[in-house]
Short mmCIF file of C-alpha atoms and ligand atoms in Angstrom, two decimals:
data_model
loop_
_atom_site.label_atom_id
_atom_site.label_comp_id
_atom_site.label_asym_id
_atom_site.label_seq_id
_atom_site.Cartn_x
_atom_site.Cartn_y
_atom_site.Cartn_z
CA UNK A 1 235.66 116.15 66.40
CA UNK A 2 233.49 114.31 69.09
CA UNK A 3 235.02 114.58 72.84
CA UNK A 4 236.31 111.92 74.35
CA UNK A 5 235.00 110.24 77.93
CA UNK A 6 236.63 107.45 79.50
CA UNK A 7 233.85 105.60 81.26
CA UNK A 8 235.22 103.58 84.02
CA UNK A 9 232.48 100.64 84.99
CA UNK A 10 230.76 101.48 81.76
CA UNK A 11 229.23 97.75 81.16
CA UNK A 12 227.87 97.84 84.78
CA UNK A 13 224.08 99.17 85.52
CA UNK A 14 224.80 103.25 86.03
CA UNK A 15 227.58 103.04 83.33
CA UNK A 16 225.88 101.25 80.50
CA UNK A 17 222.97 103.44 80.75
CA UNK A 18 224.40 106.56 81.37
CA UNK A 19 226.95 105.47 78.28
CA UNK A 20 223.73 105.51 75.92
CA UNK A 21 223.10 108.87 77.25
CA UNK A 22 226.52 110.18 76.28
CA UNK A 23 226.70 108.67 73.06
CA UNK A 24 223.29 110.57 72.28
CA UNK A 25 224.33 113.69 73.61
CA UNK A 26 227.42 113.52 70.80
CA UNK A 27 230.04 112.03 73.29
CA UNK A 28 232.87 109.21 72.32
CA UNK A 29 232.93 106.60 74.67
CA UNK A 30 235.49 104.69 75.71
CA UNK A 31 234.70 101.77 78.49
CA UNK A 32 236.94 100.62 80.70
CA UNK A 33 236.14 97.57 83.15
CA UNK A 34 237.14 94.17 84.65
CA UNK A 35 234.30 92.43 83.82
CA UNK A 36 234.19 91.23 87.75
CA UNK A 37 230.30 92.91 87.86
CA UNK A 38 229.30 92.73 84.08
CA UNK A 39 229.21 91.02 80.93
CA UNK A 40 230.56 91.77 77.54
CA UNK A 41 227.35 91.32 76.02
CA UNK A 42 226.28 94.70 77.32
CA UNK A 43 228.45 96.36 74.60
CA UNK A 44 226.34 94.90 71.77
CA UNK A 45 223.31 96.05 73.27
CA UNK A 46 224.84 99.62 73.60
CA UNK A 47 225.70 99.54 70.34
CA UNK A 48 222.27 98.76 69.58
CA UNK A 49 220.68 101.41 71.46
CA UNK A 50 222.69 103.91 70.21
CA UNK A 51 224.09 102.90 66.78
CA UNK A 52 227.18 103.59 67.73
CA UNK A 53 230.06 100.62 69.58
CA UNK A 54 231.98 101.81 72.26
CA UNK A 55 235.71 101.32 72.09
CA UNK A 56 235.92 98.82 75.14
CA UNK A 57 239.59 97.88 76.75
CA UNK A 58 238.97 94.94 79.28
CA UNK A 59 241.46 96.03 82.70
CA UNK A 60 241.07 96.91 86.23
CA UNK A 61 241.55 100.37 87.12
CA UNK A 62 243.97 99.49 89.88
CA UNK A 63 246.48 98.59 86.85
CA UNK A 64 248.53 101.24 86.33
CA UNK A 65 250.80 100.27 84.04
CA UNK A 66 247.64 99.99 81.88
CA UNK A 67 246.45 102.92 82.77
CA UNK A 68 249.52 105.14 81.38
CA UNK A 69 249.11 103.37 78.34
CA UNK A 70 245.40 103.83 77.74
CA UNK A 71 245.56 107.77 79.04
CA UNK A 72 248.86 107.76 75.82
CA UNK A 73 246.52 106.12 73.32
CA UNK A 74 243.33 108.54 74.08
CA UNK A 75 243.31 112.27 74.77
CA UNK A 76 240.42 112.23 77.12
CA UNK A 77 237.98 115.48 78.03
CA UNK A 78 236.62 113.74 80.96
CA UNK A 79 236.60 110.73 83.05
CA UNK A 80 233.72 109.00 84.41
CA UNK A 81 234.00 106.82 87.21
CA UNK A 82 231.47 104.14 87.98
CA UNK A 83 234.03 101.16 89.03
CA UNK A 84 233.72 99.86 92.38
CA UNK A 85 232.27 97.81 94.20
CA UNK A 86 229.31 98.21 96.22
CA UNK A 87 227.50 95.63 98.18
CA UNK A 88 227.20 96.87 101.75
CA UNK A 89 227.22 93.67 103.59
CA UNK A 90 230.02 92.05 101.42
CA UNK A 91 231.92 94.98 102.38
CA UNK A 92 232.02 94.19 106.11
CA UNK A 93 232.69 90.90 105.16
CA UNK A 94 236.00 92.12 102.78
CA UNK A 95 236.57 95.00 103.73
CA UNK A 96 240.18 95.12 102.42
CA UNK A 97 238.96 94.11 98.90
CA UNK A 98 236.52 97.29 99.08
CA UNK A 99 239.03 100.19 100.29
CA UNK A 100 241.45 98.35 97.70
CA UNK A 101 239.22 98.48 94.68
CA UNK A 102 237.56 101.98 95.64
CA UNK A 103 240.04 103.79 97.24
CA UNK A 104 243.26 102.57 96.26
CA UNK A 105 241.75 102.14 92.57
CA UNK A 106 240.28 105.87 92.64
CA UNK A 107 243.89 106.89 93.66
CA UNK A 108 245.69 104.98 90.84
CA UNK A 109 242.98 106.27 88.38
CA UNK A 110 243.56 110.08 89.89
CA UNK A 111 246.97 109.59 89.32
CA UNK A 112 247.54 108.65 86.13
CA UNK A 113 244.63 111.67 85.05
CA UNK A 114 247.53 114.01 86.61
CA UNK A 115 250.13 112.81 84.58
CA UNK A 116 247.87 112.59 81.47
CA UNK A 117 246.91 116.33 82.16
CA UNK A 118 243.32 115.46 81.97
CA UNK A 119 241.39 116.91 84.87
CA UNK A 120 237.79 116.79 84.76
CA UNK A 121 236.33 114.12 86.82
CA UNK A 122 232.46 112.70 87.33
CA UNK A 123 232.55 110.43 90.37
CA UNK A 124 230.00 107.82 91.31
CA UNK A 125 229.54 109.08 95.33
CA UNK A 126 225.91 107.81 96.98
CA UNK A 127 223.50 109.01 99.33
CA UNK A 128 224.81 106.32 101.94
CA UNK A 129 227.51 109.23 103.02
CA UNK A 130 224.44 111.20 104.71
CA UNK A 131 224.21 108.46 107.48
CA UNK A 132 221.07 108.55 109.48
CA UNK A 133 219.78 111.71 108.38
CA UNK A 134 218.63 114.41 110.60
CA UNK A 135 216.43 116.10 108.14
CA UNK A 136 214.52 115.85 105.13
CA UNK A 137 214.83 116.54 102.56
CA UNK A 138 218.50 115.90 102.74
CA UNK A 139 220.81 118.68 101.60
CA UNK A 140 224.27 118.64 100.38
CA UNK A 141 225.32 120.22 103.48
CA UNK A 142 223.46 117.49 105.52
CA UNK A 143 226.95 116.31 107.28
CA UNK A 144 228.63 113.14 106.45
CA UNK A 145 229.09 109.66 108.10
CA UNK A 146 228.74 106.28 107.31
CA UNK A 147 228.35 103.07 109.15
CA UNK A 148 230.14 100.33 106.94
CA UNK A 149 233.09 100.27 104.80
CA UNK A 150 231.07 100.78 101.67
CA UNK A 151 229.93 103.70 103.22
CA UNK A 152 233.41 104.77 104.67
CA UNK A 153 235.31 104.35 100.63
CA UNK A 154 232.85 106.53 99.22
CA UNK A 155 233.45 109.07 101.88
CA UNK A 156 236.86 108.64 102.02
CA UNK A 157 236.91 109.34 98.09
CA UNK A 158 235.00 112.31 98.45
CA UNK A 159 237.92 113.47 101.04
CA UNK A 160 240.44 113.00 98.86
CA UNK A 161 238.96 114.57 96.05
CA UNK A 162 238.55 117.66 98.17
CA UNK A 163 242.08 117.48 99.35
CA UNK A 164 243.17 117.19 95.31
CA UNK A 165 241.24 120.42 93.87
CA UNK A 166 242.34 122.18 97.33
CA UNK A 167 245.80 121.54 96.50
CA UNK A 168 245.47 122.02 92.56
CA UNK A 169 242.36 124.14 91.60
CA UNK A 170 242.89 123.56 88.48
CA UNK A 171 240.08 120.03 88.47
CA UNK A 172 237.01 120.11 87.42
CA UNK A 173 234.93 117.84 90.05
CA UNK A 174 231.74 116.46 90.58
CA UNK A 175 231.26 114.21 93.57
CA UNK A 176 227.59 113.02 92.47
CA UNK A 177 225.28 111.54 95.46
CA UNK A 178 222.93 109.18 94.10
CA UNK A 179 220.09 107.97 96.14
CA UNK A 180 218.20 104.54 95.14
CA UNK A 181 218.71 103.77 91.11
CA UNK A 182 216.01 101.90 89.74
CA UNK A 183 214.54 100.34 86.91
CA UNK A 184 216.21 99.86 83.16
CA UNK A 185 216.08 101.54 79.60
CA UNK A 186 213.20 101.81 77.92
CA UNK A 187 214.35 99.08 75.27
CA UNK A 188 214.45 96.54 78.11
CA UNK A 189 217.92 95.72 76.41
CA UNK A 190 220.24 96.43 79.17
CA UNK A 191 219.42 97.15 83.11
CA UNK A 192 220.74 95.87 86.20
CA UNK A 193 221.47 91.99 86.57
CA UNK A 194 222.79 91.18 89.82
CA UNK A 195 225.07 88.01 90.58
CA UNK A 196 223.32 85.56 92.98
CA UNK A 197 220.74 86.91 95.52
CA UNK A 198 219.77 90.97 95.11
CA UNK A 199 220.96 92.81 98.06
CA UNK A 200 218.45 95.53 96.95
CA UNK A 201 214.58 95.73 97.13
CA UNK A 202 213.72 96.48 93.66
CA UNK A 203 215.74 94.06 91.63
CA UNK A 204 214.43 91.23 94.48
CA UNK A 205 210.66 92.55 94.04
CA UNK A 206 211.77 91.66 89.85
CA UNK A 207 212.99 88.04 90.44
CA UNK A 208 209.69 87.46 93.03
CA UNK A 209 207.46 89.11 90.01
CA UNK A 210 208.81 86.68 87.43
CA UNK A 211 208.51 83.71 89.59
CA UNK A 212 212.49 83.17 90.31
CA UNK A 213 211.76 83.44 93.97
CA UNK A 214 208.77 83.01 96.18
CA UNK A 215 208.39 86.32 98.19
CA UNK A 216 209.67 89.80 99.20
CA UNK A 217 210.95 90.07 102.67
CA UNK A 218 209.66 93.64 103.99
CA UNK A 219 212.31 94.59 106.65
CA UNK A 220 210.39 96.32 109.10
CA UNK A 221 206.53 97.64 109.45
CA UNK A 222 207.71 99.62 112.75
CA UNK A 223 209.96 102.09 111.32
CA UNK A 224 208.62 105.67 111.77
CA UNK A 225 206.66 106.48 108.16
CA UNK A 226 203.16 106.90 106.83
CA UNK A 227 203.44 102.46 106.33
CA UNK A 228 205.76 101.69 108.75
CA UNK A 229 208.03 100.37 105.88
CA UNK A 230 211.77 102.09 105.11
CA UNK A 231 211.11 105.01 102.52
CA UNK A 232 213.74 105.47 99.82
CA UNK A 233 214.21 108.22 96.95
CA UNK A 234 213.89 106.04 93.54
CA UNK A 235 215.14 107.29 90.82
CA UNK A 236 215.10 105.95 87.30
CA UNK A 237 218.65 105.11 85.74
CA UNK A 238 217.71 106.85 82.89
CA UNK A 239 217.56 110.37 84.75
CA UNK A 240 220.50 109.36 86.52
CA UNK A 241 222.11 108.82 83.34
CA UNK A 242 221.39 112.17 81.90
CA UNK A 243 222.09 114.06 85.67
CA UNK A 244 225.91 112.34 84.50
CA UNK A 245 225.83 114.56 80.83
CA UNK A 246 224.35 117.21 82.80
CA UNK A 247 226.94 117.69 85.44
CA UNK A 248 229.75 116.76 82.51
CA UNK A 249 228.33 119.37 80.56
CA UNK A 250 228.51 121.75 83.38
CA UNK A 251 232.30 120.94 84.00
CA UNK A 252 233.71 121.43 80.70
CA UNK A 253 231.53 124.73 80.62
CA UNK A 254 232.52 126.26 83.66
CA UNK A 255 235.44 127.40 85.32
CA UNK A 256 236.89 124.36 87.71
CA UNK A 257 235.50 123.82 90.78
CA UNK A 258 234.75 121.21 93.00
CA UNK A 259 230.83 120.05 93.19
CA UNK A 260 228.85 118.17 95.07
CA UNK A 261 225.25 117.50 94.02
CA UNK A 262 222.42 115.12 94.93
CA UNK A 263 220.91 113.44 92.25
CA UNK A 264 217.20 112.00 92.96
CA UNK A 265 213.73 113.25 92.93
CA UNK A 266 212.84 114.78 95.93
CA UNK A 267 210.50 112.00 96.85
CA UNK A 268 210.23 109.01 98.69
CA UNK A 269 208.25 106.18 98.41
CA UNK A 270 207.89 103.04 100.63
CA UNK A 271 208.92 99.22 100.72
CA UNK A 272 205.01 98.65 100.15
CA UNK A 273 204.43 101.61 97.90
CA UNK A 274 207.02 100.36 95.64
CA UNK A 275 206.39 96.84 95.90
CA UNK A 276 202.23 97.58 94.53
CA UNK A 277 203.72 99.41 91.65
CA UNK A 278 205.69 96.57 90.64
CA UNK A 279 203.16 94.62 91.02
CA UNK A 280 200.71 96.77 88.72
CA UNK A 281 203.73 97.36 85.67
CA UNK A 282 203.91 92.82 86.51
CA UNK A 283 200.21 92.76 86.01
CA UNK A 284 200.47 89.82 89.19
CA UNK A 285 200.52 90.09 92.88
CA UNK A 286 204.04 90.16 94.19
CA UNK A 287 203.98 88.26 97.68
CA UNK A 288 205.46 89.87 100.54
CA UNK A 289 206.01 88.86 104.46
CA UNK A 290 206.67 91.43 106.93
CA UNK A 291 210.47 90.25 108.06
CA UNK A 292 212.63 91.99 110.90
CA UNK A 293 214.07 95.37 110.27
CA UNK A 294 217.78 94.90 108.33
CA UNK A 295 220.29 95.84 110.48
CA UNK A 296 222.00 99.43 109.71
CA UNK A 297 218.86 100.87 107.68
CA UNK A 298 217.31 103.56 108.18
CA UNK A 299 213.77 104.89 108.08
CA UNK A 300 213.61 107.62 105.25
CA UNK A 301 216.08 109.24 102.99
CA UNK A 302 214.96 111.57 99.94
CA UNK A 303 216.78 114.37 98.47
CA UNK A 304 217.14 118.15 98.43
CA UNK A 305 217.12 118.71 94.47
CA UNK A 306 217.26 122.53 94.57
CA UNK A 307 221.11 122.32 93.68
CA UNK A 308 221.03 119.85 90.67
CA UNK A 309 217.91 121.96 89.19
CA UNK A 310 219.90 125.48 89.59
CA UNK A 311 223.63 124.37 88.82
CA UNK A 312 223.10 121.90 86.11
CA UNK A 313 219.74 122.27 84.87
CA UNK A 314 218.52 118.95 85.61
CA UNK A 315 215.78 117.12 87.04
CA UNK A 316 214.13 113.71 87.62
CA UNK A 317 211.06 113.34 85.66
CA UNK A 318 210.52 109.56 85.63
CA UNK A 319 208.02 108.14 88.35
CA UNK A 320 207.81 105.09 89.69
CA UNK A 321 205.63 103.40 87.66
CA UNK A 322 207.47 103.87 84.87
CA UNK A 323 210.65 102.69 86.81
CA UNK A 324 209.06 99.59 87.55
CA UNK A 325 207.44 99.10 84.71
CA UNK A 326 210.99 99.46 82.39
CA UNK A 327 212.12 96.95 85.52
CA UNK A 328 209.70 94.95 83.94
CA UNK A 329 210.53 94.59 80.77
CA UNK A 330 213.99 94.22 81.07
CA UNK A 331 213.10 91.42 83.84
CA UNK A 332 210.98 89.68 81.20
CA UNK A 333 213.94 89.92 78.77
CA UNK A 334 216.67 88.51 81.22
CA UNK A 335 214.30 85.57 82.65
CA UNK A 336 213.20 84.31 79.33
P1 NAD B 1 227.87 97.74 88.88
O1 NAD B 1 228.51 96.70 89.73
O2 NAD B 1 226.73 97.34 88.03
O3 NAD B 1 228.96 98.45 87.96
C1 NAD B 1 230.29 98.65 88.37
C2 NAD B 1 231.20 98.17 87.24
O4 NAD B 1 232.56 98.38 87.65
C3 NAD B 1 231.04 96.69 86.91
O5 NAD B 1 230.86 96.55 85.52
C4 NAD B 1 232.36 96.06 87.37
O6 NAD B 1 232.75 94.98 86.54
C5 NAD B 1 233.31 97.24 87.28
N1 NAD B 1 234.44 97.17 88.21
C6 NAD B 1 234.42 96.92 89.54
N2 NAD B 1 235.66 96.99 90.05
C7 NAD B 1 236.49 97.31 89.02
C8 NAD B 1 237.87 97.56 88.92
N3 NAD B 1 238.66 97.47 89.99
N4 NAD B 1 238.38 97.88 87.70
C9 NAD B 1 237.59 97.97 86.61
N5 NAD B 1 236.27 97.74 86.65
C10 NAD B 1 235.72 97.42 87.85
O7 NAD B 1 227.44 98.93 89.87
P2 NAD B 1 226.51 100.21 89.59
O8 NAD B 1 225.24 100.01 90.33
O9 NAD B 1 226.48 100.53 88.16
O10 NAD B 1 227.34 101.31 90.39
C11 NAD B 1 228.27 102.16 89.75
C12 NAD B 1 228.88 103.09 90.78
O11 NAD B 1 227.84 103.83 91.40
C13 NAD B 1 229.62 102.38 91.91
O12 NAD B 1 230.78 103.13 92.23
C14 NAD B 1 228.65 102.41 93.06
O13 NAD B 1 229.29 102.40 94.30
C15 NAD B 1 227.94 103.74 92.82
N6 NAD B 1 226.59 103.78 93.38
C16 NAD B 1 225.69 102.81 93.07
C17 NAD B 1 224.42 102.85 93.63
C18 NAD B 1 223.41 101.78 93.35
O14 NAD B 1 222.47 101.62 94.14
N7 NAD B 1 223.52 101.02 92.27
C19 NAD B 1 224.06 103.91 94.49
C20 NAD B 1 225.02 104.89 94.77
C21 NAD B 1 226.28 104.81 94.21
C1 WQD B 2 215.52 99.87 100.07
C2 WQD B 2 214.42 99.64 101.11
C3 WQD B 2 215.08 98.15 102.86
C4 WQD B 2 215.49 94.60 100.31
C5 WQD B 2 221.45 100.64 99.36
C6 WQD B 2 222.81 101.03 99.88
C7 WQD B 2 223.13 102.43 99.45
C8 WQD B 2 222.96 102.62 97.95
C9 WQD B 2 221.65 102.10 97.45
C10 WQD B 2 225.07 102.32 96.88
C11 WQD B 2 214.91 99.64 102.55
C12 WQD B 2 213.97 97.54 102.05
C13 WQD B 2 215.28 95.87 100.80
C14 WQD B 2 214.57 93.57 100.67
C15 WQD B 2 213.30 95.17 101.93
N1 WQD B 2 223.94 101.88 97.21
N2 WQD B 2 214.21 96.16 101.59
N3 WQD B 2 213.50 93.91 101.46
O1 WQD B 2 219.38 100.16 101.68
O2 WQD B 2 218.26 102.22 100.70
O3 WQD B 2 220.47 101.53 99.89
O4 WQD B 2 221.44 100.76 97.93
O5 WQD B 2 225.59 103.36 97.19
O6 WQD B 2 224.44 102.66 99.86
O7 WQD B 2 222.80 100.94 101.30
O8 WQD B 2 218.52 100.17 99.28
O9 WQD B 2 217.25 98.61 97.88
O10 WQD B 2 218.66 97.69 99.78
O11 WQD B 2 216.57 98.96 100.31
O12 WQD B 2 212.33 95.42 102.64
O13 WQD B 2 214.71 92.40 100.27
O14 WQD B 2 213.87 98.32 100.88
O15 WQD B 2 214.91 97.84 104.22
O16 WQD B 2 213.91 100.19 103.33
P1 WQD B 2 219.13 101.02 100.52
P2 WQD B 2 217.80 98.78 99.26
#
């Protein structure tokens, strides 16, 4: 018998693909989300990836009356939590509807694990909890801050995860960092699709590439960096995907414990770096105009990978032109 891994968030971008992942590495899948980020549609082309359809069950993680009764149906191994929400600037705007659906939901989710007895849990954190950071590479002692209520849910989460294995050691954790996820599967059959106007470079740099909108806006050619553009850690979804099975696999293996582990390359690239790559996988120019720096950024963020690579045997290996040019093809799917 397969294990069982409820996938919160599972039709969104770092769910869908890091479902594929689990379903090759001989996991049962079983996707819970709203819908309010994703379509239904991604479940076919899951299924079509992988040969296999996960069981889906359409609800809102703050529900916990539907909770109880999904954790009674399944006997789960794991949980994997990717639902939230996580637009930075919509989150000063609400930022109610953020500690509601990413605090108060992890906390209803958390619960009804307790009662269900199932304790190993894979949690979606993000690089933004570093802050400004004061060196680089950034380890996972690099202390924490943040500087919007995105920022502040994730490491609010983290706390109370901490508090919950200090109280009952008998969880198996992973708070998982991500830095900047990029680019799509291979098939070009799912990726990310963002509602309205990206917030994020890469997905923008797409929708300029395929002609949906007229130009990149570069914020900031002051910053201090080899450009003067903002340098990020990209990583491809698909690594991120299979950093998820890794640190899963390392859970259920190991005693419990509470872990927190970067997952990116170890290398950053900039606004202009990235945006020349794209343009190469594109095989067109993709117009840019130097624009004012974006409030709250920062220069440069990459990752300290040493942990991932000795705890869970894991690394990136995807570069960025491959990133952008799976990016590609999934953009050329989408816009046609
Ligand atoms: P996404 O929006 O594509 O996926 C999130 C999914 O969760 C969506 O399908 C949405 O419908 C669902 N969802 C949201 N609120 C829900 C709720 N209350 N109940 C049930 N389902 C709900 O986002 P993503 O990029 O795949 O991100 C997944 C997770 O990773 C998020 O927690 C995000 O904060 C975190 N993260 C993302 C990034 C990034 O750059 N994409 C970086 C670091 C961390
Ligand atoms: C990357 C670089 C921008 C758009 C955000 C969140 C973070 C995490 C990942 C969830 C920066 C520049 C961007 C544009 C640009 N998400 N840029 N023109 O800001 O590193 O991280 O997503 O946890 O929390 O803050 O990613 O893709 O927005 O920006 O010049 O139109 O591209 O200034 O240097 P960021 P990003």
């Amino acid at each position: 018998m397969s294990q069982k891994i409820l996938v919160t968030g599972g039709t969104g971008f770092i769910g869908s693909h890091t479902c594929v992942e689990l379903q090759a590495a001989g996991y049962q899948v079983v996707i819970l989300d709203s819908l309010y980020n994703s379509q239904k549609s991604v479940l076919d082309a899951i299924a079509s990836i992988s040969g296999q359809r996960s069981e889906f069950i359409q609800g809102d993680i703050r529900d916990a009356a539907l909770l109880q009764q999904v954790f009674k149906q399944y006997q789960f191994q794991a949980v994997m939590h990717f639902a939230g929400l996580k637009a930075v600037g919509e989150s000063v705007a609400q930022p109610l509807n953020y500690y509601d659906n990413n605090v108060a939901g992890t906390v209803t989710l958390l619960q009804a694990m307790q009662v269900a007895d199932v304790r190993t849990f894979i949690f979606s954190s993000s690089a933004t909890v570093y802050g400004d950071p004061q060196t680089l590479p950034i380890p996972e002692d690099h202390p924490c801050s943040a500087t919007n209520p995105y920022g502040h849910t994730k490491l609010v989460v983290e706390e109370i995860l901490a508090n919950l294995y200090a109280s009952e050691t008998n969880w198996r954790i992973a708070r998982l960092r991500y830095f900047n996820p990029v680019g799509a599967h291979p098939s070009g059959l799912i990726g990310e699709a963002p509602q309205g106007t990206p917030n994020n470079l890469m997905p923008y740099v797409a929708q300029v590439a395929s002609g949906q909108r007229q130009q990149v806006s570069v914020f900031g050619n002051d910053y201090d960096t080899p450009d003067g553009t903002g340098v990020r850690d990209y990583i491809h979804v698909m690594d991120l995907a299979q950093g998820h099975v890794a640190a899963l696999r390392y859970c259920l293996a190991n005693e419990p414990e509470l872990l927190t582990v970067n997952l990116g390359t170890g290398r950053g690239y900039s606004v202009l770096e990235m945006i020349e790559a794209f343009s190469r996988s594109s095989g067109k120019p993709v117009a840019y105009q130097i624009a004012p720096r974006r409030p709250g950024d920062i220069a440069s963020c990459w990752a300290d990978t040493r942990l991932a690579e000795t705890k869970l045997n894991w690394r990136a290996d995807k570069d960025i032109q491959e990133m952008c040019d799976d990016a590609w093809r999934w953009e050329g799917r989408q816009s046609n």
